[in-house]
Short mmCIF file of C-alpha atoms in Angstrom, two decimals:
data_model
loop_
_atom_site.label_atom_id
_atom_site.label_comp_id
_atom_site.label_asym_id
_atom_site.label_seq_id
_atom_site.Cartn_x
_atom_site.Cartn_y
_atom_site.Cartn_z
CA MET V 1 108.71 145.61 150.97
CA VAL V 2 107.42 144.62 154.40
CA TRP V 3 109.84 144.10 157.28
CA TRP V 4 109.90 140.30 157.09
CA GLY V 5 110.76 140.55 153.42
CA TRP V 6 113.96 142.35 154.30
CA LEU V 7 114.61 139.78 157.01
CA ILE V 8 114.42 136.92 154.49
CA VAL V 9 116.68 138.76 152.04
CA GLY V 10 119.19 139.35 154.85
CA MET V 11 119.13 135.70 155.88
CA VAL V 12 119.65 134.52 152.29
CA ILE V 13 122.63 136.87 151.89
CA ALA V 14 124.10 135.66 155.19
CA ALA V 15 123.72 132.04 154.11
CA ILE V 16 125.41 132.69 150.76
CA LEU V 17 128.29 134.49 152.48
CA PHE V 18 128.68 131.62 154.94
CA VAL V 19 128.91 129.05 152.15
CA LEU V 20 131.37 131.18 150.18
CA THR V 21 133.67 131.63 153.16
CA ALA V 22 133.53 127.91 153.89
CA ILE V 23 134.54 127.11 150.30
CA ALA V 24 137.30 129.71 150.39
CA GLN V 25 138.68 128.34 153.65
CA LYS V 26 138.70 124.81 152.30
CA ARG V 27 140.57 125.96 149.22
CA ARG V 28 143.06 127.88 151.27
CA ARG V 29 143.99 124.97 153.48
CA LYS V 30 144.67 122.69 150.56
CA GLY V 31 148.38 122.37 149.92
CA LEU V 32 150.25 119.40 148.55
CA VAL V 33 153.68 118.01 149.09
CA VAL V 34 154.78 116.77 145.72
CA GLY V 35 157.56 114.28 145.23
CA GLN V 36 159.14 114.27 141.80
CA ASP V 37 161.63 111.95 140.14
CA SER V 38 165.24 113.01 139.93
CA GLY V 39 166.03 115.13 136.95
CA SER V 40 162.47 116.17 136.25
CA GLY V 41 162.76 119.50 138.00
CA PRO V 42 165.30 122.27 137.61
CA PRO V 43 168.92 121.40 138.48
CA PRO V 44 169.29 120.77 142.20
CA ALA V 45 170.38 123.57 144.47
CA GLU V 46 173.74 123.38 146.12
CA ALA V 47 173.35 121.40 149.30
CA ASP V 48 175.01 122.69 152.40
CA LEU V 49 174.22 120.49 155.36
CA SER V 50 176.83 122.08 157.58
CA LEU V 51 174.24 124.61 158.70
CA PRO V 52 171.76 123.27 161.22
CA GLY V 53 168.82 125.24 159.83
CA ILE V 54 165.29 125.30 161.17
CA LEU V 55 162.72 122.52 161.10
CA VAL V 56 159.38 123.36 159.59
CA ARG V 57 156.35 121.35 158.54
CA ALA V 58 155.53 121.58 154.84
CA SER V 59 151.88 122.35 155.63
CA GLU V 60 152.97 125.37 157.66
CA LEU V 61 154.59 126.80 154.55
CA THR V 62 151.28 126.76 152.68
CA GLY V 63 150.00 130.30 152.67
CA TRP V 64 153.33 131.86 153.56
CA PRO V 65 153.81 135.19 151.82
CA VAL V 66 156.37 135.45 149.04
CA VAL V 67 157.76 138.97 149.38
CA SER V 68 160.10 140.86 147.06
CA LEU V 69 162.97 142.88 148.50
CA ALA V 70 161.01 145.96 147.43
CA GLY V 71 158.47 144.99 150.09
CA GLU V 72 155.60 143.86 147.88
CA LYS V 73 153.73 140.63 148.49
CA VAL V 74 154.04 138.76 145.21
CA ALA V 75 152.22 135.52 145.97
CA GLU V 76 151.62 132.85 148.57
CA ILE V 77 153.17 129.39 148.79
CA LYS V 78 150.82 126.64 147.68
CA ASP V 79 152.66 123.33 147.37
CA VAL V 80 156.12 122.15 148.28
CA VAL V 81 157.91 120.26 145.49
CA PHE V 82 160.81 117.97 146.39
CA ASP V 83 163.05 115.41 144.73
CA ARG V 84 161.95 111.90 145.63
CA ALA V 85 165.42 110.37 145.80
CA SER V 86 167.43 113.04 147.58
CA GLY V 87 164.66 114.71 149.56
CA GLN V 88 165.87 118.06 148.29
CA VAL V 89 163.25 120.78 147.98
CA ASN V 90 163.23 121.98 144.37
CA GLY V 91 160.76 124.78 144.85
CA PHE V 92 157.22 125.85 145.50
CA THR V 93 154.08 126.29 143.47
CA LEU V 94 152.25 129.52 144.16
CA ARG V 95 148.79 130.93 144.53
CA SER V 96 147.55 134.47 144.44
CA PRO V 97 146.78 136.11 147.75
CA GLY V 98 143.13 136.63 148.58
CA LEU V 99 140.00 134.82 149.63
CA PHE V 100 139.44 132.89 146.41
CA SER V 101 143.08 132.29 145.70
CA ARG V 102 143.89 130.54 142.46
CA ARG V 103 146.92 128.52 141.51
CA ARG V 104 149.34 130.70 139.63
CA ARG V 105 151.06 129.91 136.38
CA ASP V 106 154.43 130.77 137.82
CA ALA V 107 156.43 128.99 140.47
CA LEU V 108 159.36 129.63 142.74
CA ALA V 109 162.47 127.51 142.22
CA TRP V 110 164.62 127.04 145.31
CA GLN V 111 167.55 128.82 143.61
CA ALA V 112 165.50 132.01 143.49
CA VAL V 113 164.78 131.97 147.22
CA HIS V 114 166.68 134.86 148.74
CA GLY V 115 165.74 134.01 152.30
CA LEU V 116 163.29 131.76 154.09
CA GLY V 117 162.64 132.82 157.63
CA ARG V 118 159.93 132.43 160.22
CA ASP V 119 157.57 134.95 158.63
CA ALA V 120 158.09 135.08 154.87
CA VAL V 121 159.86 133.75 151.83
CA MET V 122 161.95 136.51 150.31
CA ILE V 123 162.80 136.81 146.62
CA ALA V 124 164.92 139.43 144.90
CA ALA V 125 162.20 140.59 142.51
CA PRO V 126 158.99 139.25 140.91
CA GLN V 127 161.10 138.47 137.81
CA ALA V 128 162.80 135.68 139.79
CA LEU V 129 159.75 133.44 139.33
CA ILE V 130 159.69 130.80 136.60
CA PRO V 131 156.78 129.26 134.67
CA ALA V 132 155.20 126.53 136.80
CA GLY V 133 155.72 123.93 134.07
CA LYS V 134 159.48 124.25 134.43
CA LEU V 135 159.32 123.24 138.09
CA VAL V 136 156.74 120.48 138.04
CA GLY V 137 154.44 118.99 135.42
CA ARG V 138 150.68 118.92 135.82
CA ARG V 139 150.54 115.14 136.02
CA GLU V 140 153.31 115.04 138.57
CA LEU V 141 151.46 117.62 140.59
CA LYS V 142 148.36 115.46 140.68
CA ARG V 143 150.03 112.11 141.28
CA GLY V 144 153.09 113.05 143.27
CA ASN V 145 151.35 114.07 146.47
CA VAL V 146 152.92 112.14 149.35
CA LEU V 147 150.31 113.08 151.94
CA ARG V 148 148.35 109.99 153.06
CA ASN V 149 151.02 107.71 151.53
CA GLN V 150 151.78 104.56 153.46
CA VAL V 151 155.11 104.33 155.28
CA LEU V 152 156.54 100.80 155.39
CA THR V 153 159.78 99.56 156.95
CA ASP V 154 162.17 97.41 154.95
CA LEU V 155 161.08 94.54 157.22
CA GLY V 156 157.51 94.96 155.97
CA VAL V 157 155.97 96.65 159.00
CA ASP V 158 153.34 99.32 158.35
CA VAL V 159 154.37 102.43 160.26
CA GLY V 160 151.37 104.56 159.34
CA SER V 161 150.24 107.13 156.83
CA VAL V 162 151.93 110.43 156.05
CA VAL V 163 150.22 113.43 157.62
CA ASP V 164 152.91 115.99 156.93
CA VAL V 165 156.50 116.34 155.79
CA VAL V 166 159.22 117.87 157.96
CA LEU V 167 161.69 120.11 156.15
CA GLN V 168 165.05 121.28 157.35
CA VAL V 169 165.62 124.75 155.98
CA GLY V 170 169.12 126.16 155.88
CA ARG V 171 171.00 127.21 152.77
CA GLY V 172 169.06 124.46 151.01
CA ALA V 173 165.87 122.79 152.10
CA HIS V 174 165.53 119.04 152.58
CA VAL V 175 162.90 116.58 153.63
CA VAL V 176 164.31 115.08 156.83
CA GLY V 177 161.28 113.35 158.25
CA TYR V 178 157.63 112.51 158.02
CA GLU V 179 154.84 113.19 160.41
CA VAL V 180 152.81 109.99 160.39
CA HIS V 181 149.55 108.87 161.83
CA ALA V 182 150.95 105.86 163.69
CA SER V 183 149.64 102.42 162.77
CA PRO V 184 148.61 99.81 165.40
CA ALA V 185 152.07 98.21 164.93
CA LEU V 186 153.68 101.08 166.84
CA PRO V 187 153.50 101.73 170.60
CA ALA V 188 152.20 105.22 169.79
CA ARG V 189 149.29 103.84 167.78
CA GLY V 190 146.71 106.37 166.69
CA GLN V 191 148.93 109.32 167.60
CA LYS V 192 150.80 111.65 165.31
CA VAL V 193 154.52 111.01 165.54
CA TYR V 194 157.65 112.05 163.67
CA ILE V 195 159.86 109.53 161.94
CA PRO V 196 163.32 110.47 160.63
CA LEU V 197 164.34 109.68 157.08
CA PRO V 198 167.71 108.60 155.69
CA THR V 199 169.55 110.97 153.36
CA THR V 200 168.43 108.94 150.36
CA LEU V 201 164.78 108.06 150.16
CA MET V 202 163.00 105.13 148.65
CA VAL V 203 159.67 106.50 147.54
CA SER V 204 157.14 105.45 144.95
CA GLY V 205 153.92 107.18 144.05
CA GLU V 206 151.98 105.54 146.86
CA ARG V 207 154.49 104.16 149.33
CA LEU V 208 157.64 105.06 151.20
CA ILE V 209 160.16 102.54 152.53
CA VAL V 210 162.22 103.40 155.60
CA PRO V 211 164.93 101.33 157.31
CA ALA V 212 163.47 99.44 160.27
CA ALA V 213 165.91 101.26 162.57
CA ALA V 214 164.03 104.50 161.91
CA THR V 215 161.20 103.33 164.19
CA GLU V 216 163.64 103.46 167.14
CA PHE V 217 164.05 107.20 166.57
CA ILE V 218 160.39 108.13 166.50
CA VAL V 219 159.57 111.19 168.61
CA ASN V 220 156.31 112.82 169.62
CA ASP V 221 157.13 116.44 169.00
CA LEU V 222 159.19 118.55 166.67
CA THR V 223 161.46 120.05 169.33
CA GLY V 224 163.52 116.89 169.80
CA PHE V 225 163.23 115.82 166.20
CA GLY V 226 166.39 117.51 164.90
CA ALA V 227 168.49 115.46 167.32
CA ALA V 228 166.58 112.29 166.41
CA VAL V 229 167.28 112.81 162.70
CA GLU V 230 170.97 113.33 163.40
CA ALA V 231 171.23 110.28 165.67
CA PHE V 232 169.40 108.10 163.15
CA ARG V 233 171.53 109.23 160.25
CA SER V 234 174.81 108.79 162.11
CA ARG V 235 173.67 105.26 163.04
CA LEU V 236 173.08 104.52 159.36
CA THR V 237 176.46 105.86 158.26
CA GLY V 238 178.08 103.93 161.16
CA GLN V 239 176.59 100.70 159.84
CA GLN V 240 177.91 101.36 156.38
CA GLY V 241 181.45 102.13 157.56
CA MET M 1 163.30 164.74 164.00
CA ARG M 2 160.58 162.17 164.30
CA PHE M 3 157.70 161.31 162.03
CA SER M 4 155.14 161.81 164.80
CA GLU M 5 156.50 165.34 165.39
CA VAL M 6 156.22 166.49 161.80
CA ARG M 7 152.84 164.87 161.15
CA GLY M 8 150.11 167.46 161.47
CA HIS M 9 152.50 170.37 161.06
CA GLU M 10 151.24 173.27 159.00
CA VAL M 11 152.85 173.84 155.64
CA VAL M 12 153.37 177.58 155.37
CA SER M 13 154.18 179.50 152.22
CA THR M 14 157.02 181.96 152.80
CA ALA M 15 155.80 184.09 149.89
CA THR M 16 152.31 184.73 151.26
CA ALA M 17 152.77 183.75 154.93
CA THR M 18 149.59 181.69 154.71
CA ARG M 19 148.91 178.09 155.46
CA VAL M 20 148.90 176.09 152.23
CA GLY M 21 148.44 172.64 153.66
CA ARG M 22 149.06 170.21 156.48
CA VAL M 23 151.58 167.35 156.67
CA SER M 24 149.62 164.10 156.61
CA GLY M 25 152.44 161.66 156.05
CA LEU M 26 155.68 161.07 154.31
CA VAL M 27 157.04 159.13 151.39
CA LEU M 28 159.85 156.86 152.47
CA ALA M 29 162.45 155.77 149.93
CA ALA M 30 165.24 153.23 150.20
CA GLN M 31 168.85 153.01 149.05
CA PRO M 32 169.76 155.41 150.46
CA ALA M 33 167.07 155.55 153.12
CA ARG M 34 165.53 158.98 152.97
CA ILE M 35 162.34 160.97 153.09
CA ALA M 36 161.57 161.47 149.40
CA ALA M 37 158.60 163.73 149.96
CA LEU M 38 155.99 164.89 152.44
CA ARG M 39 152.38 164.01 151.87
CA VAL M 40 150.25 167.11 152.24
CA SER M 41 146.53 167.35 152.88
CA HIS M 42 144.16 170.33 153.13
CA THR M 43 145.79 171.96 150.12
CA GLN M 44 144.14 174.58 147.93
CA GLY M 45 145.23 172.92 144.69
CA PRO M 46 145.09 169.31 143.51
CA GLY M 47 148.68 168.54 144.61
CA THR M 48 149.41 166.15 147.48
CA LEU M 49 153.17 165.77 147.43
CA LEU M 50 155.90 168.11 148.56
CA ARG M 51 159.25 166.75 147.40
CA TRP M 52 162.10 167.03 149.82
CA ALA M 53 164.14 169.06 147.30
CA ASP M 54 161.29 171.60 147.03
CA LEU M 55 161.04 172.05 150.76
CA GLY M 56 162.04 175.34 152.35
CA ALA M 57 162.65 173.91 155.79
CA CYS M 58 161.32 171.21 158.04
CA GLY M 59 161.26 173.19 161.23
CA PRO M 60 160.24 172.29 164.79
CA ASP M 61 156.91 174.12 164.52
CA ALA M 62 156.08 174.27 160.84
CA VAL M 63 157.18 173.22 157.40
CA THR M 64 157.96 176.11 155.11
CA VAL M 65 157.76 176.21 151.35
CA GLU M 66 158.46 178.90 148.79
CA SER M 67 154.95 178.84 147.35
CA ALA M 68 151.87 176.66 147.23
CA GLU M 69 152.76 175.68 143.66
CA ARG M 70 155.53 173.45 145.02
CA ILE M 71 152.88 171.02 146.22
CA LEU M 72 152.50 168.71 143.25
CA LEU M 73 150.77 165.62 142.02
CA PRO M 74 152.91 162.50 141.53
CA GLU M 75 154.92 163.04 138.36
CA ASP M 76 155.03 159.48 137.02
CA SER M 77 153.93 155.96 137.88
CA THR M 78 157.09 155.30 139.92
CA GLU M 79 156.44 158.29 142.11
CA ARG M 80 152.76 157.44 142.37
CA SER M 81 153.44 153.87 143.47
CA ALA M 82 156.07 155.09 145.94
CA ALA M 83 153.52 157.49 147.38
CA GLU M 84 150.91 154.74 147.57
CA ALA M 85 153.35 152.33 149.23
CA SER M 86 154.03 154.95 151.89
CA GLN M 87 150.37 155.34 152.83
CA SER M 88 149.78 154.54 156.51
CA LEU M 89 153.41 153.61 157.07
CA LEU M 90 153.12 153.31 160.82
CA GLY M 91 152.06 149.81 161.73
CA ARG M 92 153.58 148.37 158.56
CA ARG M 93 155.44 145.10 159.13
CA VAL M 94 159.21 145.16 158.93
CA LEU M 95 160.86 142.04 157.46
CA ASP M 96 164.52 141.33 157.09
CA GLU M 97 165.83 139.87 153.85
CA GLN M 98 165.97 136.42 155.45
CA GLY M 99 162.21 136.43 155.90
CA ASN M 100 162.10 137.05 159.64
CA SER M 101 159.86 139.69 161.14
CA ARG M 102 161.50 142.58 162.95
CA GLY M 103 158.26 143.95 164.30
CA ARG M 104 155.89 146.69 163.19
CA LEU M 105 157.00 150.22 162.38
CA VAL M 106 156.09 152.68 165.12
CA GLU M 107 158.37 155.64 164.42
CA ILE M 108 160.85 157.03 161.94
CA ASP M 109 163.75 159.17 163.07
CA PHE M 110 165.20 161.35 160.34
CA ASP M 111 167.55 164.26 159.82
CA ALA M 112 165.39 167.38 159.43
CA SER M 113 167.97 169.16 157.27
CA THR M 114 168.87 166.40 154.80
CA GLY M 115 165.89 164.05 154.98
CA LYS M 116 168.19 161.09 155.66
CA VAL M 117 166.54 158.36 157.71
CA ASN M 118 168.57 157.64 160.83
CA ILE M 119 166.56 154.98 162.62
CA LEU M 120 163.47 152.91 161.93
CA ILE M 121 161.82 152.13 165.25
CA THR M 122 159.64 149.03 165.46
CA ASP M 123 157.65 147.72 168.39
CA ARG M 124 160.56 145.34 169.03
CA GLU M 125 163.81 147.07 168.18
CA GLU M 126 165.57 149.94 166.46
CA VAL M 127 166.89 149.29 162.97
CA PRO M 128 169.52 151.62 161.47
CA GLY M 129 168.08 153.45 158.48
CA ALA M 130 171.09 152.47 156.36
CA LEU M 131 169.81 148.87 156.35
CA LEU M 132 166.55 149.75 154.58
CA LEU M 133 166.32 147.84 151.29
CA GLY M 134 162.79 148.44 150.13
CA VAL M 135 159.50 150.11 150.98
CA GLY M 136 156.50 148.16 149.76
CA SER M 137 152.81 148.16 150.43
CA TYR M 138 153.19 144.81 152.23
CA ALA M 139 156.35 145.40 154.23
CA LEU M 140 159.50 147.38 154.75
CA VAL M 141 162.47 145.16 153.96
CA VAL M 142 165.72 145.64 155.83
CA ALA M 143 169.11 143.97 155.41
CA ALA M 144 170.01 141.39 158.01
CA PRO M 145 172.80 142.52 160.32
CA THR M 146 176.06 141.12 158.92
CA GLU M 147 176.93 139.03 161.97
CA THR M 148 173.66 137.08 161.79
CA ARG M 149 173.55 136.90 158.01
CA ARG M 150 172.79 133.25 157.55
CA PRO M 151 170.18 132.22 155.00
CA GLY M 152 167.14 130.60 156.50
CA SER M 153 168.27 130.83 160.09
CA GLY M 154 166.74 133.01 162.75
CA PRO M 155 168.63 135.93 164.26
#
């Protein structure tokens, strides 16, 4: 073959590789946050809110390695599955590590989480995983995604759409807030802000209702958000009592 | 003795006084943390492993062995996977059981007479060998120190 023949072959290969990597990257980024109705998942984990725990965005968990105590990487986190009413994280769906990672047939229930730190999710052994169907049904997985849901106050004001979910991870993991793309009704319109959630949530498949008071506790970054959640929740309990 | 000191040492047969191989690495095992075997390269036979029990001595200048026949192939799948997991140990990430990184392994300090691992040295800190829980191809897993043992929280 003449030299320009090789050049064309090289360019075609480069183009194919580029497309493949682009597809792979798109697949990798995709992670859902799935809300499920109470009782549809495994029994809830014991809640212990006495520990402050760390705040983490659900999207950050996507791709986190699931590592056994023997030091082997078993899988990667794909989606976060939580209980709609209590906000409690029931577990995670998984994908296989690698460029063209596929959803796995097994899942990680919260009870089997040995430790969740800044760098990995630890499990005792690969046997700790359960079939994915026991954690979340296929239909739920498709319909339950809360990302891009509308957030509405109980006074009927549109707060914005959900960009991400903020989890508090201690002995249990809970949804404590939403990162929303602020609507024009808010002073921070167009920006991404964090809104705290009450301990019991009112969520449907497409919408989330928050008490109007929650808008007073909106913050711009995650560092002050833990305090905002606490202040908001103590205000709510104060009103009740 | 340290891993970097023993790596590259000649393995000498005490029966023939000849070099029968060279230490290329070691096989780390957990619970209790110990050197299970030495990985040997440049051997005459097909063997690559010298089990700690078969070792003559792990001296300051050379490793001695009764005969070259002590250098064996992995006996079963468990031993083979342990040997594979211990390939290129240095640089391996070290995680604690809470899922927090403790750095990357840079050195192993062990007792040259018993093979017991004293200290795992990472680029951040020194972890007592007794805390080692598992040696995998992805990471070494160590127990969290008891005073900071709180699920999900950072140290």
